[in-house]
XYZ file of C-alpha atoms in Angstrom:
606
model
C 0.044 0.019 0.050
C 2.911 2.324 0.849
C 4.449 1.602 -2.542
C 1.297 2.472 -4.312
C 1.030 5.838 -2.497
C 4.739 6.571 -3.077
C 4.195 5.945 -6.879
C 1.258 8.334 -6.832
C 3.310 11.031 -5.105
C 5.977 10.578 -7.665
C 3.568 10.829 -10.542
C 1.969 13.932 -9.013
C 5.473 15.626 -8.642
C 6.328 14.796 -12.156
C 3.033 16.175 -13.531
C 3.221 19.642 -11.782
C 6.742 20.605 -12.690
C 7.751 21.448 -16.264
C 9.895 18.802 -17.916
C 11.575 20.906 -20.615
C 14.316 22.524 -18.372
C 12.534 25.920 -17.910
C 13.098 27.713 -14.655
C 12.071 30.909 -12.972
C 14.301 34.145 -12.849
C 16.309 32.738 -9.957
C 16.946 29.453 -11.747
C 14.489 27.326 -9.817
C 12.237 24.712 -11.423
C 8.762 26.053 -12.130
C 5.274 24.639 -11.519
C 3.397 23.979 -14.774
C 0.025 24.998 -13.180
C 1.302 28.498 -12.011
C 3.446 29.509 -15.000
C 3.576 29.555 -18.748
C 0.907 28.518 -21.097
C -1.639 30.954 -22.418
C -1.713 32.678 -19.054
C 1.803 33.904 -19.478
C 1.457 34.318 -23.342
C -1.424 36.761 -22.805
C 1.054 39.287 -21.451
C 3.558 38.594 -24.197
C 0.957 38.888 -26.897
C -0.494 42.013 -25.139
C 3.039 43.438 -25.247
C 3.336 42.776 -28.992
C -0.037 44.463 -29.819
C 1.156 47.784 -28.310
C 4.816 47.431 -29.616
C 3.611 46.784 -33.098
C 1.343 49.838 -32.831
C 4.471 51.813 -31.850
C 6.762 50.448 -34.582
C 4.235 50.504 -37.516
C 3.201 54.012 -36.294
C 6.696 55.091 -37.400
C 7.245 52.819 -40.268
C 3.913 53.063 -42.181
C 4.084 56.700 -42.854
C 7.869 57.311 -42.725
C 8.216 57.603 -46.563
C 5.582 60.485 -46.445
C 7.522 62.291 -43.663
C 10.858 62.043 -45.570
C 9.170 63.300 -48.640
C 7.069 66.107 -47.340
C 9.161 67.266 -44.290
C 12.723 66.431 -45.371
C 12.018 66.936 -49.130
C 13.665 63.721 -50.172
C 13.097 62.385 -53.696
C 11.478 59.112 -54.657
C 14.516 56.750 -54.743
C 16.176 58.490 -51.744
C 13.137 58.492 -49.436
C 12.202 54.858 -50.411
C 15.729 53.581 -49.881
C 16.189 55.438 -46.580
C 13.015 53.671 -45.364
C 14.143 50.215 -46.577
C 17.748 50.772 -45.222
C 16.340 51.623 -41.824
C 13.801 48.672 -41.836
C 16.527 46.412 -43.114
C 18.720 47.514 -40.047
C 15.720 46.908 -37.708
C 15.512 43.382 -38.907
C 19.289 42.686 -38.916
C 20.149 43.760 -35.352
C 18.247 40.846 -33.866
C 21.277 38.628 -34.775
C 23.197 40.525 -32.197
C 20.262 40.365 -29.793
C 19.982 36.660 -30.215
C 23.668 36.196 -29.605
C 23.596 38.174 -26.376
C 20.488 36.244 -25.165
C 21.839 32.722 -25.910
C 25.360 33.355 -24.746
C 25.120 35.793 -21.780
C 21.874 37.479 -20.473
C 19.074 35.124 -21.359
C 15.985 36.135 -23.254
C 14.244 38.039 -20.406
C 17.069 40.371 -19.381
C 18.191 40.905 -22.964
C 14.644 42.024 -23.854
C 14.250 44.279 -20.839
C 17.619 45.977 -21.440
C 16.809 46.424 -25.149
C 13.366 47.951 -24.363
C 15.015 50.688 -22.499
C 17.109 51.562 -25.664
C 14.004 51.326 -27.697
C 12.116 53.687 -25.426
C 15.077 56.229 -25.654
C 14.979 56.168 -29.450
C 11.228 56.628 -29.603
C 11.388 59.577 -27.165
C 14.162 61.210 -29.156
C 12.305 60.764 -32.349
C 9.237 62.496 -30.914
C 11.402 65.391 -29.746
C 12.938 65.553 -33.187
C 9.508 66.104 -34.846
C 8.160 68.298 -31.990
C 10.820 70.776 -30.707
C 10.910 73.795 -33.216
C 14.793 73.947 -33.032
C 14.994 70.197 -33.960
C 12.373 69.869 -36.539
C 12.700 71.005 -40.236
C 11.443 74.461 -41.003
C 7.891 74.459 -42.516
C 7.220 74.984 -46.263
C 4.804 77.817 -46.738
C 1.643 77.163 -48.789
C 1.979 77.717 -52.418
C 5.863 77.523 -52.440
C 7.352 75.051 -54.790
C 8.997 72.081 -53.047
C 12.270 72.915 -54.656
C 12.229 76.256 -53.061
C 11.385 74.975 -49.515
C 14.028 75.705 -46.816
C 16.056 72.563 -46.254
C 16.528 70.876 -42.878
C 19.857 71.566 -41.248
C 22.621 68.820 -40.908
C 21.864 68.793 -37.083
C 18.083 68.289 -37.628
C 18.597 65.536 -40.121
C 21.250 63.915 -37.940
C 19.149 63.898 -34.838
C 16.140 62.427 -36.770
C 18.220 59.548 -38.239
C 20.032 59.021 -34.958
C 16.751 58.443 -33.171
C 15.702 56.033 -35.999
C 18.774 53.947 -35.621
C 18.668 53.878 -31.738
C 15.202 52.442 -32.316
C 16.819 49.916 -34.718
C 19.353 48.864 -31.992
C 16.620 48.494 -29.412
C 14.458 46.299 -31.494
C 17.488 44.093 -32.075
C 17.154 42.920 -28.566
C 13.403 42.652 -28.461
C 12.435 41.088 -31.698
C 14.285 37.729 -31.571
C 13.630 37.147 -27.897
C 9.948 38.034 -27.339
C 8.514 35.580 -29.831
C 10.959 32.860 -28.685
C 10.185 33.464 -25.117
C 6.450 33.151 -25.919
C 7.080 29.754 -27.561
C 9.125 28.809 -24.348
C 5.887 29.070 -22.240
C 4.710 25.787 -23.733
C 6.335 22.484 -22.425
C 7.029 20.107 -25.365
C 6.867 17.267 -22.779
C 3.137 17.869 -22.048
C 0.947 16.730 -24.902
C -1.631 19.406 -24.278
C 0.822 22.329 -24.246
C 2.644 20.806 -27.285
C -0.614 21.012 -29.170
C -1.345 24.600 -28.002
C 2.197 25.640 -29.156
C 1.109 24.818 -32.797
C -1.263 27.728 -32.666
C 0.885 30.076 -30.790
C 2.533 31.596 -33.874
C -0.756 32.135 -35.605
C -2.150 34.153 -32.678
C 1.169 35.792 -32.173
C 0.889 37.127 -35.735
C -2.743 38.041 -35.018
C -1.646 40.170 -32.061
C 0.981 41.858 -34.284
C -1.579 42.816 -36.829
C -4.154 44.130 -34.350
C -1.519 46.622 -33.253
C -0.561 47.281 -36.911
C -4.228 47.829 -37.854
C -4.488 50.681 -35.199
C -1.334 52.366 -36.358
C -2.102 52.114 -40.092
C -5.503 53.768 -39.659
C -5.747 56.092 -36.556
C -2.094 56.941 -36.187
C -1.435 57.547 -39.913
C -4.639 59.750 -40.048
C -3.390 61.699 -36.892
C 0.023 62.172 -38.612
C -1.448 63.454 -41.933
C -4.121 65.723 -40.401
C -2.949 66.803 -36.871
C 0.820 66.489 -37.212
C 3.740 64.215 -36.624
C 4.349 65.542 -33.022
C 1.098 63.894 -31.739
C 1.505 61.085 -34.462
C 4.863 60.034 -32.971
C 3.995 60.850 -29.441
C 1.212 58.301 -29.312
C 3.387 55.454 -30.467
C 5.933 56.388 -27.813
C 3.205 56.209 -25.202
C 2.089 52.921 -26.722
C 5.594 51.492 -26.392
C 5.814 52.490 -22.746
C 2.427 50.717 -22.057
C 3.671 47.672 -23.819
C 6.812 47.335 -21.689
C 4.681 47.807 -18.510
C 2.361 45.022 -19.713
C 5.184 42.664 -20.252
C 6.761 43.436 -16.904
C 3.474 42.853 -15.023
C 3.469 39.255 -16.290
C 6.996 38.617 -15.108
C 5.955 36.148 -12.297
C 4.206 33.932 -14.824
C 7.088 33.370 -17.287
C 9.230 30.372 -17.784
C 12.798 30.936 -18.828
C 15.390 28.871 -20.708
C 18.915 29.032 -19.174
C 21.597 30.585 -21.504
C 23.551 27.700 -22.947
C 26.415 29.575 -24.440
C 26.992 31.138 -27.798
C 25.502 29.024 -30.637
C 27.602 30.908 -33.159
C 30.847 29.700 -31.266
C 29.493 26.115 -31.406
C 28.901 26.280 -35.100
C 32.341 27.919 -35.736
C 33.971 25.100 -33.730
C 32.325 22.431 -35.944
C 33.210 24.223 -39.182
C 36.868 24.593 -38.075
C 37.249 21.103 -36.800
C 35.806 19.605 -39.890
C 38.027 21.784 -42.233
C 41.149 20.712 -40.157
C 40.330 17.123 -40.575
C 39.065 17.060 -44.178
C 41.613 14.368 -45.123
C 40.855 12.174 -42.081
C 38.805 9.048 -43.135
C 35.478 8.263 -41.554
C 35.197 5.412 -39.117
C 33.248 2.299 -40.365
C 30.955 2.430 -37.346
C 29.220 5.850 -36.699
C 29.176 4.849 -32.997
C 32.960 5.399 -32.971
C 32.388 9.171 -33.465
C 32.984 11.427 -30.388
C 29.842 11.813 -28.225
C 29.148 12.859 -24.707
C 27.079 10.871 -22.071
C 23.307 11.042 -21.617
C 23.857 12.497 -18.174
C 25.721 15.463 -19.609
C 22.802 16.434 -21.917
C 20.244 15.723 -19.174
C 22.046 18.121 -16.881
C 21.980 20.868 -19.583
C 18.282 20.164 -20.466
C 19.110 19.119 -23.996
C 18.404 16.208 -26.389
C 21.280 14.063 -27.514
C 21.010 13.695 -31.274
C 22.109 10.746 -33.309
C 24.308 11.147 -36.374
C 22.460 11.681 -39.690
C 23.657 11.221 -43.338
C 22.965 14.848 -44.238
C 25.919 17.178 -44.680
C 28.189 14.178 -44.009
C 31.467 16.189 -44.425
C 30.783 17.939 -41.179
C 31.003 14.603 -39.247
C 34.686 14.767 -39.504
C 34.544 17.378 -36.671
C 33.478 14.357 -34.445
C 36.218 12.046 -35.734
C 38.631 11.153 -33.002
C 41.998 12.243 -34.433
C 44.594 14.568 -33.059
C 44.255 16.986 -30.079
C 41.086 16.838 -28.030
C 39.993 20.470 -27.753
C 36.666 22.136 -28.441
C 38.130 23.576 -31.710
C 39.451 20.245 -32.959
C 36.904 17.652 -31.659
C 33.216 18.196 -31.403
C 30.512 15.798 -30.047
C 27.930 14.390 -32.601
C 25.103 16.357 -31.083
C 26.959 19.653 -31.692
C 27.703 18.606 -35.209
C 24.028 17.826 -35.763
C 22.935 21.018 -34.304
C 25.255 22.831 -36.830
C 23.736 20.701 -39.606
C 20.215 21.765 -38.612
C 21.191 25.524 -38.857
C 23.182 25.205 -42.093
C 20.542 23.128 -43.917
C 17.981 26.010 -43.435
C 20.291 28.505 -45.134
C 19.077 27.685 -48.753
C 15.507 28.250 -47.532
C 16.502 31.490 -45.876
C 18.117 32.707 -49.262
C 14.972 31.859 -51.046
C 12.941 34.217 -48.858
C 15.104 37.312 -49.666
C 13.188 38.122 -52.936
C 9.672 37.845 -51.239
C 10.947 40.160 -48.441
C 12.016 42.751 -51.043
C 8.493 42.504 -52.610
C 6.861 42.975 -49.248
C 9.086 46.138 -48.751
C 7.252 47.805 -51.640
C 4.064 48.106 -49.442
C 5.394 50.844 -47.310
C 7.370 52.512 -50.030
C 6.403 52.412 -53.646
C 2.837 51.378 -53.104
C 2.335 54.315 -50.766
C 4.151 56.643 -53.224
C 1.549 55.571 -55.885
C -1.253 56.401 -53.476
C -0.030 60.027 -53.141
C -0.791 60.671 -56.879
C -4.298 59.346 -56.780
C -7.720 60.808 -55.862
C -7.960 60.132 -52.108
C -11.311 61.789 -51.446
C -14.060 59.872 -49.553
C -16.896 62.221 -49.628
C -16.855 66.065 -49.821
C -14.751 66.604 -46.649
C -12.504 63.682 -46.085
C -9.377 62.386 -47.685
C -7.844 59.069 -46.878
C -4.040 59.269 -46.131
C -2.181 56.990 -48.681
C -0.446 55.023 -45.958
C -3.843 54.012 -44.544
C -4.066 51.523 -47.338
C -1.534 49.433 -45.531
C -4.413 48.766 -43.075
C -5.869 46.462 -45.719
C -2.758 44.281 -45.605
C -3.552 43.989 -41.792
C -7.290 43.366 -42.291
C -6.914 40.705 -44.819
C -4.003 39.141 -42.764
C -6.422 39.016 -39.722
C -9.205 37.397 -41.753
C -6.796 34.975 -43.391
C -5.343 33.840 -40.092
C -8.759 33.125 -38.486
C -9.961 31.224 -41.641
C -6.737 29.417 -41.975
C -6.506 28.315 -38.250
C -10.134 27.651 -37.672
C -11.320 26.236 -41.006
C -8.562 25.292 -43.340
C -6.313 23.411 -41.018
C -9.042 21.205 -39.448
C -10.338 20.348 -42.919
C -7.111 19.623 -44.555
C -5.789 17.757 -41.526
C -8.365 14.888 -42.186
C -6.699 14.061 -45.441
C -2.981 14.817 -44.743
C -2.955 13.571 -41.030
C -0.547 16.585 -40.486
C -1.245 18.537 -37.303
C -0.552 21.685 -39.285
C -2.809 20.771 -42.150
C -0.062 21.243 -44.662
C 3.669 21.411 -44.153
C 5.379 24.597 -43.305
C 7.297 24.621 -46.599
C 4.018 24.010 -48.573
C 2.465 26.944 -46.695
C 5.437 29.159 -47.569
C 5.229 28.044 -51.146
C 1.640 29.401 -51.517
C 2.965 32.777 -50.283
C 5.638 32.666 -52.980
C 3.014 32.150 -55.736
C 0.912 34.970 -54.331
C 3.891 37.373 -54.401
C 4.198 36.802 -58.130
C 0.493 37.455 -58.675
C 0.747 40.640 -56.497
C 3.498 42.145 -58.537
C 1.660 41.265 -61.825
C -1.405 43.012 -60.574
C 0.680 46.048 -59.325
C 2.093 46.342 -62.763
C -1.289 46.352 -64.407
C -2.734 48.933 -61.871
C 0.274 51.224 -62.573
C -0.199 50.920 -66.298
C -3.863 52.055 -65.820
C -2.739 54.967 -63.620
C -0.107 56.052 -66.105
C -2.535 55.899 -69.102
C -5.190 57.791 -67.177
C -2.558 60.467 -66.414
C -1.624 60.770 -70.021
C -5.297 60.839 -71.238
C -5.997 63.815 -68.923
C -2.743 65.688 -69.801
C -1.395 65.233 -66.171
C 2.448 65.377 -66.228
C 3.385 67.695 -63.356
C 4.717 66.366 -60.118
C 1.961 67.085 -57.602
C -1.031 66.839 -59.868
C -3.685 64.372 -58.953
C -4.614 61.547 -61.352
C -8.471 61.345 -61.604
C -8.483 57.807 -60.470
C -9.586 56.554 -56.990
C -6.852 55.422 -54.615
C -8.812 52.284 -54.012
C -7.695 50.835 -57.376
C -4.526 49.879 -55.415
C -6.699 47.827 -52.916
C -6.212 44.453 -54.630
C -2.404 44.456 -54.294
C -2.617 45.687 -50.648
C -5.314 43.031 -49.847
C -3.454 40.100 -51.566
C -0.329 40.872 -49.635
C -2.232 40.350 -46.440
C -3.260 36.965 -47.694
C 0.230 36.210 -48.733
C 1.458 37.162 -45.254
C -0.993 34.638 -43.789
C 0.881 31.874 -45.653
C 4.566 33.069 -45.945
C 5.310 35.297 -42.986
C 3.578 33.087 -40.377
C 5.118 29.833 -41.744
C 8.545 31.494 -42.052
C 8.573 32.420 -38.425
C 7.381 29.156 -37.329
C 9.724 27.116 -39.606
C 12.882 28.891 -38.566
C 11.896 28.471 -34.892
C 10.699 24.915 -35.262
C 13.612 23.563 -37.213
C 16.351 25.212 -35.080
C 17.980 23.045 -32.338
C 16.750 23.570 -28.848
C 19.761 25.481 -27.725
C 19.632 27.800 -30.824
C 15.914 28.865 -30.916
C 16.820 32.629 -30.633
C 19.309 32.152 -33.403
C 16.674 30.331 -35.423
C 14.251 33.316 -34.887
C 16.946 35.628 -36.075
C 16.900 33.737 -39.371
C 13.413 35.130 -39.772
C 14.376 38.709 -38.974
C 17.495 38.446 -41.283
C 15.139 37.336 -44.093
C 13.156 40.596 -43.792
C 16.309 42.684 -43.207
C 18.241 41.465 -46.091
C 15.107 41.698 -48.245
C 14.743 45.318 -47.338
C 18.411 46.046 -48.168
C 17.894 44.113 -51.418
C 14.911 46.320 -52.237
C 17.137 49.383 -51.772
C 19.771 47.851 -54.045
C 17.270 46.906 -56.803
C 15.563 50.381 -56.704
C 18.886 52.200 -56.858
C 20.301 49.944 -59.602
C 17.188 50.066 -61.884
C 17.026 53.768 -61.413
C 20.704 54.307 -62.418
C 20.812 51.690 -65.294
C 17.603 52.917 -66.924
C 19.007 56.469 -67.069
C 22.025 55.534 -69.082
C 22.668 56.530 -72.618
C 20.400 59.611 -72.334
C 17.249 57.616 -71.352
C 14.682 59.242 -69.084
C 14.654 56.426 -66.645
C 12.045 54.280 -65.038
C 11.885 55.700 -61.550
C 11.811 59.549 -61.295
C 10.778 61.974 -58.430
C 7.751 62.834 -60.601
C 5.733 59.574 -60.619
C 3.549 60.820 -63.386
C 6.455 60.703 -65.757
C 7.991 57.427 -64.318
C 7.484 53.900 -65.509
C 7.022 52.033 -62.232
C 4.953 49.474 -64.054
C 8.181 48.284 -65.692
C 9.909 48.046 -62.308
C 6.916 45.973 -60.874
C 7.206 43.725 -63.978
C 10.871 43.256 -63.255
C 10.039 42.277 -59.606
C 7.407 39.798 -60.893
C 10.117 38.094 -63.076
C 12.539 38.029 -60.151
C 9.820 36.488 -57.926
C 9.016 33.857 -60.576
C 12.585 32.748 -60.995
C 13.024 32.760 -57.135
C 10.007 30.534 -56.816
C 11.692 27.934 -59.130
C 14.763 28.133 -56.855
C 12.495 27.651 -53.783
C 10.936 24.520 -55.330
C 14.305 22.973 -55.704
C 15.663 23.741 -52.288
C 12.298 22.805 -50.503
C 12.284 19.495 -52.250
C 15.745 18.768 -51.095
C 15.198 19.854 -47.512
C 14.667 17.149 -44.849
C 12.709 18.047 -41.789
C 14.009 17.138 -38.349
C 10.559 17.308 -36.714
C 9.720 13.702 -37.091
C 13.087 12.554 -35.569
C 12.744 15.065 -32.731
C 9.268 13.988 -31.913
C 10.104 10.354 -31.892
C 12.915 11.114 -29.463
C 10.645 13.267 -27.324
C 8.071 10.473 -27.071
C 10.774 8.087 -26.063
C 12.088 10.486 -23.484
C 8.631 10.946 -22.052
C 8.259 7.230 -21.555
C 11.539 6.934 -19.777
C 11.297 9.971 -17.410
C 12.630 9.261 -13.959
C 10.339 9.790 -11.115
C 11.156 12.748 -8.705
C 10.580 12.172 -5.011
C 10.473 15.777 -4.009
C 10.549 19.307 -5.167
C 14.031 19.515 -3.649
C 15.195 16.603 -5.818
C 13.692 18.508 -8.733
C 15.583 21.672 -7.889
C 18.976 19.805 -7.372
C 18.753 17.945 -10.699
C 17.480 21.251 -12.520
C 15.533 19.167 -15.013
C 15.217 15.706 -13.819
C 15.295 14.424 -17.284
C 17.403 11.907 -19.222
C 16.953 13.029 -22.729
C 17.786 10.704 -25.603
């Protein structure tokens, strides 16, 4: 009888503590019933709603500010936007490195939030204080004759923007990863809930975006940028407070060292031993004990046949140092990160296409009839709200109707695979650019038919002719952006989740830089040999339709490349799940919470 009661006590202890190695801020094991899950994620998603409102409150209408207030031309203003956005999405690589190697996700996020708030505050001052903002341009004065902003004013404005970029580098890769950490993969119910987390994460993002793309953009266009930037700053402050309020509910992963260092060790060790023969038995490769991985809260990964040349890093030959001999698990983790790189490369062109939404698409809108009734004009950047609206609709339909229906036939918990979902987004991007090209041709022909050739003349065509390209971009995001975020997180090794998430941000960052490069190159090349050029400051004399057709061709060729690399990609989900199920069957019983604390995880992962 005593034995039965003891076993029940053991089972109860095992049930209430998380089994994935998560701890509280003091490094103690955490109770599943009091932490994590949707209870903790409600604060994290709540943060993201307000933070996205702040960020998109700046990004959505930035090209208009640069054009109207700083008097920058078409190419310069568009490129300054995409260069800044590219930096915003590239700095998370640094943030992920700091989190994984030193501070952990929570403290990296909190520190970066302070920098983020500093940048937002300085930006608000730069557009509000008379001495810091550009001098106004009097009514009726040609734009060429408007007084230019001083070097100091321009410098402070861009300094604020890039402080914001530095701050987001610490928040972006860690907040989404920290949200996913709130679900214990060793508990079946939480593992199922985690599948929907990224969908609702994106839902929260676009709720905040919708507010900024409508209300904040309208405030900026009608009231002024002082209030229009002040409100996002207040929103960001509120978002950080919301996050901090939920601190006691969060689960944390302990920093496990720099993943970049581990990858570098494998690459160097493999290169040094490229002439060393492989052993006949893979079990002769260097590997650490199960207990070592259990203490670190990691899985031990068996050797696989992919990227076989890297296995030489685990061949026992020569000195035994971290830079000359690596365990099989470290080699396999490196393989998992490297094999995602072709998929990452394939996402650069779609990210460049996405960058057109807040640059060239908005520029088009400034030339069209924006009236809605006799007394109201819709700001051009407000059309980005339709990306958000259709994204929100698409997410709900996808998660609530499409996945359950398709799941019956595919037996895949996600309905279709992540790569298939991304592929649909790739196709939609091609369609979007074809539609954008046709719409721009209609705009140009209407302008010519009405003798409209001057820079600020309005083409007698409703701005809502642009609606299809904005709306379809929202549907494309439902497939591509959500799947991309989940794919890079899901396929990254457990110890490199932040680095995996930084793949997603790098995709968008490089895509924005690529957009700047393409726009500048096309503008310069098409002006050679005395030609007028495709992209001019006067859009009524430009041939943006040719540029959109060029992007459509690039997107089509890129899709063919994506088909190739996605066909060659081998998921590690099935292997990971099988190991997880085996680990769950072999979990040791814990006799007390003290034992749990002493062992940190209490798991022997295989």
